[in-house]
Short mmCIF file of C-alpha atoms in Angstrom, two decimals:
data_model
loop_
_atom_site.label_atom_id
_atom_site.label_comp_id
_atom_site.label_asym_id
_atom_site.label_seq_id
_atom_site.Cartn_x
_atom_site.Cartn_y
_atom_site.Cartn_z
CA UNK Y 3 22.70 22.90 259.97
CA UNK Y 4 23.83 26.03 261.79
CA UNK Y 5 24.77 28.91 259.63
CA UNK Y 6 28.45 29.89 259.67
CA UNK Y 7 28.82 33.53 260.54
CA UNK Y 8 31.55 35.33 258.60
CA UNK Y 9 33.52 38.03 260.32
CA UNK Y 10 35.28 40.67 258.26
CA UNK Y 11 38.27 42.80 259.08
CA UNK Y 12 36.16 45.72 260.35
CA UNK Y 13 34.31 43.52 262.83
CA UNK Y 14 37.53 41.89 264.00
CA UNK Y 15 39.24 45.23 264.56
CA UNK Y 16 36.21 46.65 266.36
CA UNK Y 17 36.03 43.66 268.69
CA UNK Y 18 39.76 43.81 269.33
CA UNK Y 19 39.49 47.49 270.19
CA UNK Y 20 36.73 46.80 272.70
CA UNK Y 21 38.60 43.93 274.29
CA UNK Y 22 42.01 45.54 274.08
CA UNK Y 23 43.15 42.84 271.67
CA UNK Y 24 42.42 39.14 271.89
CA UNK Y 25 42.89 38.04 275.52
CA UNK Y 26 44.74 34.85 276.36
CA UNK Y 27 42.44 31.87 276.70
CA UNK Y 28 41.42 30.28 279.98
CA UNK Y 29 42.97 26.81 280.12
CA UNK Y 30 39.88 25.47 281.86
CA UNK Y 31 37.44 26.92 279.36
CA UNK Y 32 35.74 24.56 276.90
CA UNK Y 33 37.09 25.14 273.43
CA UNK Y 34 35.51 22.66 271.09
CA UNK Y 35 32.22 21.52 269.66
CA UNK Y 36 31.50 18.76 267.23
CA UNK Y 37 31.79 20.41 263.86
CA UNK Y 38 28.74 21.56 261.96
CA UNK Y 39 29.97 19.91 258.76
CA UNK Y 40 30.76 16.54 260.29
CA UNK Y 41 27.52 15.52 261.94
CA UNK Y 42 27.15 12.33 259.91
CA UNK Y 43 29.09 9.36 261.27
CA UNK Y 44 30.26 6.59 259.02
CA UNK Y 45 28.08 3.46 259.42
CA UNK Y 46 31.24 1.37 259.32
CA UNK Y 47 32.76 2.99 262.40
CA UNK Y 48 32.38 1.64 265.93
CA UNK Y 49 30.73 4.02 268.37
CA UNK Y 50 33.99 4.31 270.28
CA UNK Y 51 35.88 5.71 267.31
CA UNK Y 52 37.35 9.17 267.79
CA UNK Y 53 37.27 9.79 264.05
CA UNK Y 54 34.06 11.45 262.91
CA UNK Y 55 33.38 11.18 259.19
CA UNK Y 56 31.21 13.69 257.36
CA UNK Y 57 30.75 15.52 254.10
CA UNK Y 58 32.02 19.00 253.36
CA UNK Y 59 28.85 20.96 252.69
CA UNK Y 60 30.09 24.53 252.36
CA UNK Y 61 28.75 26.22 249.22
CA UNK Y 62 31.10 25.79 246.29
CA UNK Y 63 32.93 22.75 247.66
CA UNK Y 64 33.77 19.97 245.25
CA UNK Y 65 31.34 17.14 245.76
CA UNK Y 66 34.02 14.45 245.81
CA UNK Y 67 35.74 15.94 248.86
CA UNK Y 68 35.39 14.37 252.29
CA UNK Y 69 35.49 17.08 254.96
CA UNK Y 70 36.12 15.17 258.13
CA UNK Y 71 37.10 15.84 261.69
CA UNK Y 72 39.76 13.57 263.14
CA UNK Y 73 39.21 15.38 266.41
CA UNK Y 74 39.66 13.70 269.78
CA UNK Y 75 36.85 15.77 271.30
CA UNK Y 76 33.19 16.14 270.39
CA UNK Y 77 31.45 17.27 273.56
CA UNK Y 78 33.06 20.61 274.37
CA UNK Y 79 31.09 23.73 273.58
CA UNK Y 80 33.30 26.16 271.75
CA UNK Y 81 33.21 29.66 273.20
CA UNK Y 82 32.07 32.65 271.19
CA UNK Y 83 35.48 34.20 271.68
CA UNK Y 84 37.28 31.22 270.15
CA UNK Y 85 34.78 30.94 267.30
CA UNK Y 86 35.36 34.61 266.50
CA UNK Y 87 39.12 34.03 266.55
CA UNK Y 88 38.87 31.06 264.17
CA UNK Y 89 36.78 33.09 261.72
CA UNK Y 90 39.09 36.08 261.97
CA UNK Y 91 42.14 33.97 261.06
CA UNK Y 92 40.32 32.10 258.29
CA UNK Y 93 39.31 35.41 256.70
CA UNK Y 94 42.96 36.42 256.31
CA UNK Y 95 43.26 38.92 259.15
CA UNK Y 96 46.61 39.20 260.88
CA UNK Y 97 48.05 41.29 263.69
CA UNK Y 98 50.35 40.46 266.58
CA UNK Y 99 47.42 40.24 269.04
CA UNK Y 100 45.59 37.88 266.69
CA UNK Y 101 48.74 35.80 266.20
CA UNK Y 102 49.28 35.60 269.97
CA UNK Y 103 45.69 34.58 270.63
CA UNK Y 104 45.84 31.93 267.90
CA UNK Y 105 49.06 30.47 269.32
CA UNK Y 106 47.43 30.31 272.74
CA UNK Y 107 44.35 28.62 271.27
CA UNK Y 108 46.51 25.98 269.57
CA UNK Y 109 48.53 25.37 272.73
CA UNK Y 110 45.36 24.77 274.75
CA UNK Y 111 43.88 22.61 272.00
CA UNK Y 112 46.99 20.46 271.84
CA UNK Y 113 46.97 19.89 275.60
CA UNK Y 114 43.37 18.69 275.39
CA UNK Y 115 44.12 16.41 272.46
CA UNK Y 116 47.12 14.85 274.14
CA UNK Y 117 45.02 14.14 277.23
CA UNK Y 118 42.20 12.49 275.28
CA UNK Y 119 44.17 10.71 272.56
CA UNK Y 120 47.90 10.61 273.28
CA UNK Y 121 50.02 10.37 270.15
CA UNK Y 122 53.08 8.14 269.87
CA UNK Y 123 56.23 9.79 271.16
CA UNK Y 124 59.19 9.87 268.82
CA UNK Y 125 61.35 12.44 267.11
CA UNK Y 126 60.81 13.11 263.44
CA UNK Y 127 63.24 13.95 260.67
CA UNK Y 128 61.83 16.31 258.03
CA UNK Y 129 63.45 17.32 254.74
CA UNK Y 130 62.06 20.68 253.62
CA UNK Y 131 62.52 21.37 249.90
CA UNK Y 132 62.03 24.98 248.82
CA UNK Y 133 62.18 26.35 245.28
CA UNK Y 134 63.52 29.68 246.42
CA UNK Y 135 63.57 33.10 244.83
CA UNK Y 136 66.19 35.37 246.34
CA UNK Y 137 63.55 37.91 247.35
CA UNK Y 138 61.86 35.22 249.49
CA UNK Y 139 64.95 34.61 251.65
CA UNK Y 140 63.66 36.70 254.61
CA UNK Y 141 60.47 34.63 254.67
CA UNK Y 142 62.49 31.41 254.75
CA UNK Y 143 64.56 32.75 257.65
CA UNK Y 144 61.40 33.65 259.56
CA UNK Y 145 59.97 30.18 258.96
CA UNK Y 146 63.20 28.48 259.96
CA UNK Y 147 63.14 30.24 263.29
CA UNK Y 148 59.61 28.93 263.83
CA UNK Y 149 60.63 25.40 262.88
CA UNK Y 150 63.65 25.51 265.18
CA UNK Y 151 61.46 26.31 268.19
CA UNK Y 152 59.63 22.98 268.05
CA UNK Y 153 59.35 21.41 271.49
CA UNK Y 154 59.75 17.82 270.36
CA UNK Y 155 63.35 18.14 269.19
CA UNK Y 156 62.48 17.17 265.62
CA UNK Y 157 65.16 17.63 262.95
CA UNK Y 158 64.61 19.89 259.95
CA UNK Y 159 67.06 19.85 257.07
CA UNK Y 160 66.68 21.86 253.89
CA UNK Y 161 67.14 21.66 250.15
CA UNK Y 162 67.36 25.15 248.66
CA UNK Y 163 66.72 25.37 244.93
CA UNK Y 164 67.58 28.86 243.69
CA UNK Y 165 65.48 29.06 240.51
CA UNK Y 166 66.22 32.72 239.77
CA UNK Y 167 70.01 32.28 239.83
CA UNK Y 168 72.32 31.54 236.92
CA UNK Y 169 72.96 27.84 236.33
CA UNK Y 170 75.65 26.58 238.70
CA UNK Y 171 76.22 29.93 240.42
CA UNK Y 172 74.91 29.78 243.97
CA UNK Y 173 73.85 33.20 245.29
CA UNK Y 174 75.80 34.53 248.23
CA UNK Y 175 73.84 34.45 251.45
CA UNK Y 176 74.19 37.25 254.01
CA UNK Y 177 76.58 36.25 256.79
CA UNK Y 178 73.88 36.03 259.48
CA UNK Y 179 71.61 33.98 257.22
CA UNK Y 180 74.48 31.69 256.26
CA UNK Y 181 75.35 31.10 259.90
CA UNK Y 182 71.72 30.35 260.72
CA UNK Y 183 70.75 28.11 257.77
CA UNK Y 184 73.82 26.40 256.38
CA UNK Y 185 74.30 23.86 259.23
CA UNK Y 186 70.87 22.53 258.27
CA UNK Y 187 71.17 22.62 254.47
CA UNK Y 188 71.54 19.20 252.86
CA UNK Y 189 71.65 20.45 249.25
CA UNK Y 190 71.72 23.69 247.28
CA UNK Y 191 71.26 24.09 243.56
CA UNK Y 192 71.29 27.18 241.34
CA UNK Y 193 69.64 27.42 237.96
CA UNK Y 194 66.30 28.04 236.26
CA UNK Y 195 63.62 25.37 236.24
CA UNK Y 196 60.16 24.37 237.40
CA UNK Y 197 59.14 22.42 240.48
CA UNK Y 198 59.38 18.98 238.92
CA UNK Y 199 62.80 19.82 237.46
CA UNK Y 200 63.99 20.34 241.01
CA UNK Y 201 62.13 17.42 242.59
CA UNK Y 202 63.93 15.10 240.16
CA UNK Y 203 67.07 15.86 242.16
CA UNK Y 204 65.61 14.20 245.26
CA UNK Y 205 66.70 10.61 244.67
CA UNK Y 206 65.00 8.07 246.95
CA UNK Y 207 68.31 7.19 248.62
CA UNK Y 208 68.79 10.87 249.43
CA UNK Y 209 65.44 11.22 251.21
CA UNK Y 210 65.32 7.73 252.76
CA UNK Y 211 66.74 8.90 256.09
CA UNK Y 212 63.78 11.22 256.68
CA UNK Y 213 60.23 10.52 257.82
CA UNK Y 214 58.58 13.19 255.70
CA UNK Y 215 59.38 15.29 252.67
CA UNK Y 216 57.85 18.79 252.79
CA UNK Y 217 57.56 20.78 249.55
CA UNK Y 218 56.38 24.31 250.48
CA UNK Y 219 56.33 27.23 248.08
CA UNK Y 220 58.59 30.12 248.98
CA UNK Y 221 55.72 32.60 249.52
CA UNK Y 222 54.19 30.89 252.57
CA UNK Y 223 54.83 32.37 255.99
CA UNK Y 224 54.24 30.66 259.34
CA UNK Y 225 52.71 33.42 261.46
CA UNK Y 226 49.88 31.08 262.48
CA UNK Y 227 51.55 27.74 261.86
CA UNK Y 228 52.59 25.62 264.83
CA UNK Y 229 54.76 22.57 264.15
CA UNK Y 230 54.00 20.88 267.49
CA UNK Y 231 50.28 21.11 266.70
CA UNK Y 232 50.89 19.73 263.22
CA UNK Y 233 53.14 16.86 264.28
CA UNK Y 234 50.52 15.69 266.77
CA UNK Y 235 48.23 14.98 263.81
CA UNK Y 236 51.02 13.22 261.92
CA UNK Y 237 51.70 10.87 264.82
CA UNK Y 238 48.09 10.40 265.92
CA UNK Y 239 46.65 9.70 262.46
CA UNK Y 240 49.63 8.57 260.38
CA UNK Y 241 48.60 10.13 257.05
CA UNK Y 242 50.62 9.27 253.97
CA UNK Y 243 50.09 12.80 252.71
CA UNK Y 244 49.08 15.94 254.58
CA UNK Y 245 49.33 19.68 254.39
CA UNK Y 246 48.66 22.76 256.52
CA UNK Y 247 45.58 24.78 255.71
CA UNK Y 248 46.12 28.05 253.84
CA UNK Y 249 44.89 31.60 254.45
CA UNK Y 250 45.28 34.71 252.35
CA UNK Y 251 47.82 37.39 253.22
CA UNK Y 252 44.95 39.77 253.97
CA UNK Y 253 41.13 39.68 253.79
CA UNK Y 254 39.83 38.84 250.31
CA UNK Y 255 43.35 38.02 249.12
CA UNK Y 256 44.05 34.71 247.38
CA UNK Y 257 44.77 31.81 249.69
CA UNK Y 258 44.41 28.57 247.75
CA UNK Y 259 42.46 27.97 244.56
CA UNK Y 260 41.20 24.77 246.14
CA UNK Y 261 38.63 25.48 248.82
CA UNK Y 262 39.14 22.17 250.62
CA UNK Y 263 42.63 23.18 251.78
CA UNK Y 264 41.66 26.68 252.89
CA UNK Y 265 41.27 27.47 256.58
CA UNK Y 266 37.58 27.64 257.45
CA UNK Y 267 35.28 29.03 260.13
CA UNK Y 268 34.74 25.48 261.30
CA UNK Y 269 35.95 24.40 264.74
CA UNK Y 270 37.56 21.33 263.14
CA UNK Y 271 41.28 21.20 263.70
CA UNK Y 272 41.84 18.82 260.77
CA UNK Y 273 39.91 17.16 258.00
CA UNK Y 274 40.31 14.38 255.49
CA UNK Y 275 40.26 15.30 251.83
CA UNK Y 276 40.95 13.44 248.62
CA UNK Y 277 43.32 15.97 247.13
CA UNK Y 278 46.18 18.13 248.26
CA UNK Y 279 47.70 21.12 246.52
CA UNK Y 280 51.28 21.18 245.35
CA UNK Y 281 51.69 24.45 247.28
CA UNK Y 282 52.76 22.78 250.55
CA UNK Y 283 52.41 18.97 250.69
CA UNK Y 284 53.99 16.91 253.47
CA UNK Y 285 54.67 13.44 252.04
CA UNK Y 286 55.70 10.22 253.74
CA UNK Y 287 59.07 9.23 252.30
CA UNK Y 288 57.70 5.67 252.00
CA UNK Y 289 55.90 6.62 248.81
CA UNK Y 290 58.51 9.00 247.38
CA UNK Y 291 60.21 6.37 245.15
CA UNK Y 292 56.99 5.97 243.13
CA UNK Y 293 56.47 9.74 242.93
CA UNK Y 294 60.12 10.18 241.92
CA UNK Y 295 59.64 7.61 239.16
CA UNK Y 296 56.66 9.57 237.82
CA UNK Y 297 58.69 12.79 237.93
CA UNK Y 298 61.15 11.27 235.46
CA UNK Y 299 58.29 10.17 233.17
CA UNK Y 300 56.45 13.47 232.74
CA UNK Y 301 56.88 16.91 231.26
CA UNK Y 302 58.77 18.70 234.01
CA UNK Y 303 57.35 22.10 233.08
CA UNK Y 304 54.19 21.43 235.14
CA UNK Y 305 53.44 19.67 238.42
CA UNK Y 306 49.78 18.71 238.04
CA UNK Y 307 50.36 15.02 237.27
CA UNK Y 308 52.74 14.82 240.24
CA UNK Y 309 50.18 16.53 242.44
CA UNK Y 310 47.64 14.00 241.20
CA UNK Y 311 49.71 10.90 241.85
CA UNK Y 312 50.62 12.11 245.35
CA UNK Y 313 46.92 12.38 246.21
CA UNK Y 314 45.81 9.22 244.48
CA UNK Y 315 48.47 6.99 246.02
CA UNK Y 316 46.96 7.99 249.36
CA UNK Y 317 43.41 7.44 248.09
CA UNK Y 318 44.23 3.99 246.75
CA UNK Y 319 45.96 3.09 250.03
CA UNK Y 320 42.71 3.89 251.83
CA UNK Y 321 40.66 1.91 249.31
CA UNK Y 322 42.91 -1.09 249.98
CA UNK Y 323 42.25 -0.76 253.72
CA UNK Y 324 45.80 0.26 254.63
CA UNK Y 325 45.14 3.73 256.06
CA UNK Y 326 42.14 5.28 257.81
CA UNK Y 327 43.20 8.88 257.27
CA UNK Y 328 45.55 8.82 254.28
CA UNK Y 329 45.20 12.46 253.24
CA UNK Y 330 44.86 15.08 255.95
CA UNK Y 331 44.63 18.87 256.09
CA UNK Y 332 45.62 20.30 259.48
CA UNK Y 333 44.15 23.67 260.39
CA UNK Y 334 47.32 25.37 261.55
CA UNK Y 335 47.46 27.81 258.63
CA UNK Y 336 50.22 29.08 256.42
CA UNK Y 337 49.79 32.68 255.23
CA UNK Y 338 50.03 32.87 251.45
CA UNK Y 339 51.71 36.02 250.17
CA UNK Y 340 50.89 34.97 246.58
CA UNK Y 341 54.13 36.38 245.18
CA UNK Y 342 54.09 34.16 242.09
CA UNK Y 343 57.84 34.49 241.91
CA UNK Y 344 58.07 31.69 239.34
CA UNK Y 345 55.30 33.20 237.22
CA UNK Y 346 57.24 35.54 234.96
CA UNK Y 347 57.68 32.93 232.25
CA UNK Y 348 54.53 30.86 232.72
CA UNK Y 349 52.86 29.40 229.69
CA UNK Y 350 49.09 29.66 230.12
CA UNK Y 351 47.74 27.85 227.06
CA UNK Y 352 47.24 24.14 226.48
CA UNK Y 353 48.54 24.51 222.92
CA UNK Y 354 50.29 21.28 221.96
CA UNK Y 355 53.22 23.03 220.28
CA UNK Y 356 54.09 24.75 223.55
CA UNK Y 357 53.96 21.47 225.41
CA UNK Y 358 56.20 19.78 222.88
CA UNK Y 359 59.18 22.09 223.40
CA UNK Y 360 58.81 24.13 226.59
CA UNK Y 361 61.51 26.53 227.65
CA UNK Y 362 63.14 25.84 230.98
CA UNK Y 363 61.89 29.27 232.06
CA UNK Y 364 58.28 28.38 231.26
CA UNK Y 365 56.39 26.60 234.03
CA UNK Y 366 53.21 25.24 232.53
CA UNK Y 367 50.02 25.62 234.58
CA UNK Y 368 47.65 22.83 233.64
CA UNK Y 369 47.62 19.12 232.94
CA UNK Y 370 49.87 17.85 230.17
CA UNK Y 371 47.74 15.19 228.54
CA UNK Y 372 50.45 12.57 228.10
CA UNK Y 373 51.39 12.73 231.80
CA UNK Y 374 48.06 11.37 233.04
CA UNK Y 375 48.59 7.69 232.25
CA UNK Y 376 47.61 5.23 234.98
CA UNK Y 377 50.18 4.02 237.48
CA UNK Y 378 52.94 2.20 235.65
CA UNK Y 379 54.31 -1.27 236.33
CA UNK Y 380 57.41 0.26 237.91
CA UNK Y 381 55.35 2.59 240.11
CA UNK Y 382 53.13 -0.33 241.11
CA UNK Y 383 56.14 -2.42 242.11
CA UNK Y 384 57.58 0.44 244.16
CA UNK Y 385 54.29 1.02 245.99
CA UNK Y 386 53.85 -2.69 246.72
CA UNK Y 387 57.33 -2.73 248.24
CA UNK Y 388 56.73 0.49 250.19
CA UNK Y 389 53.26 -0.24 251.58
CA UNK Y 390 53.04 -4.01 251.54
CA UNK Y 391 53.91 -4.03 255.21
CA UNK Y 392 50.91 -1.85 256.04
CA UNK Y 393 48.32 -4.36 254.85
CA UNK Y 394 48.22 -7.54 252.80
CA UNK Y 395 46.15 -5.99 250.00
CA UNK Y 396 48.96 -3.55 249.14
CA UNK Y 397 51.58 -6.26 248.60
CA UNK Y 398 50.37 -7.19 245.13
CA UNK Y 399 51.57 -4.79 242.42
CA UNK Y 400 48.38 -5.59 240.51
CA UNK Y 401 46.48 -3.66 243.18
CA UNK Y 402 48.29 -0.50 242.05
CA UNK Y 403 48.96 -0.94 238.34
CA UNK Y 404 46.84 1.26 236.09
CA UNK Y 405 45.23 3.19 238.93
CA UNK Y 406 44.15 6.77 238.37
CA UNK Y 407 46.69 9.58 238.55
CA UNK Y 408 45.05 12.81 237.39
CA UNK Y 409 41.81 14.38 238.56
CA UNK Y 410 39.17 15.59 236.16
CA UNK Y 411 37.69 18.78 237.66
CA UNK Y 412 34.11 18.45 238.84
CA UNK Y 413 34.09 14.65 238.74
CA UNK Y 414 34.47 11.95 241.35
CA UNK Y 415 37.93 10.45 241.71
CA UNK Y 416 36.58 6.93 241.16
CA UNK Y 417 36.06 7.68 237.47
CA UNK Y 418 38.35 5.54 235.33
CA UNK Y 419 41.49 7.24 234.09
CA UNK Y 420 41.54 8.17 230.41
CA UNK Y 421 43.86 6.09 228.29
CA UNK Y 422 47.41 7.31 227.89
CA UNK Y 423 47.72 10.05 225.30
CA UNK Y 424 44.01 10.86 225.21
CA UNK Y 425 42.74 14.39 225.70
CA UNK Y 426 41.59 14.74 229.29
CA UNK Y 427 40.48 18.37 229.28
CA UNK Y 428 38.85 19.38 226.01
CA UNK Y 429 38.07 22.72 227.64
CA UNK Y 430 41.41 24.17 228.69
CA UNK Y 431 39.86 26.40 231.35
CA UNK Y 432 38.74 23.33 233.30
CA UNK Y 433 42.33 22.57 234.22
CA UNK Y 434 42.47 25.62 236.45
CA UNK Y 435 45.53 27.71 237.16
CA UNK Y 436 47.55 27.08 240.26
CA UNK Y 437 51.15 27.12 241.57
#
């Protein structure tokens, strides 16, 4: 397997100085190669399939993660210039020349993809739900301007949840921001809380008119993200759950704690995984009623059980034969500023007394043991109703009832779920610390 060469900031800056910045890419130049990590095809796939299945073999990757390349092209030889650009972005470097070159690379890639595997043509309606600190408002405005430039004419509406405001007292938006955002805001709420507190406000009837529900953190900026590139993957592969890849704000800065959602040096433009991170999931509204039901059944001071059920609904849908690519990461990265604006009151321990009576200002980072019960009868009924039309196997609620919700770190997802109320993580550090 070829070795992946890592480029640091010094090398990137030196190369940019020599070249006068990253030049725009030649539209006729070959851009792609079959990815190093995805050289093993699934024996169940016909030779004509465009979906190449492999295993993510980068050092430190979780062994239960599929790292796959739903890429319409395998035969193009990626140029050294493009490979250097991919590595530079994945390492957390940013400058206007790098951003411009990356946008050009994605534009050319999308043209090639559309020629080889055209995606269905339809407009999408997206509801973006942001738990928003007031200091993050400029980042939201920047992102909105990126969203509004989408070429497909997709609709983006917003739910703004002002967690650092006094209960019931909406903060005043600057006049220019109000004029820009308010025509697209479906709901605003002011008051302290954690993510699940806020997601419980998203009743299924409220989100039913949208194709996808997007739950990004407020410290993600879209310098490298391209919605038209992303939506191609939504329409071409129809994932139930997806997310953009994540890069750090600068080299060696934190991107995601989960390596399978980080941007990589690979030439893959997307890959299938078995887990997403609650940092920026894009969820089909078909499955939201079941997720919403779980939100009302768990300790709202943490989001790990919700993160788990989102991923495992998609995994079970694949196991039932309903979806080929149920859970997709698309390598059009979000830059993570890692502000931790909700972190001031976080509870870090798994002490039971803290779980029993959490403060609304304390957002718990870890699994709450009682939240990890298998899919309930109500959730099973909702999923059978939502996905029964996708394949016959999903119509029976028994196919869903009792299925796994939480992940045990370092183990395969096919392990049986622990019984309700049992201790899942005897070692608290195994639960990790994210959000």
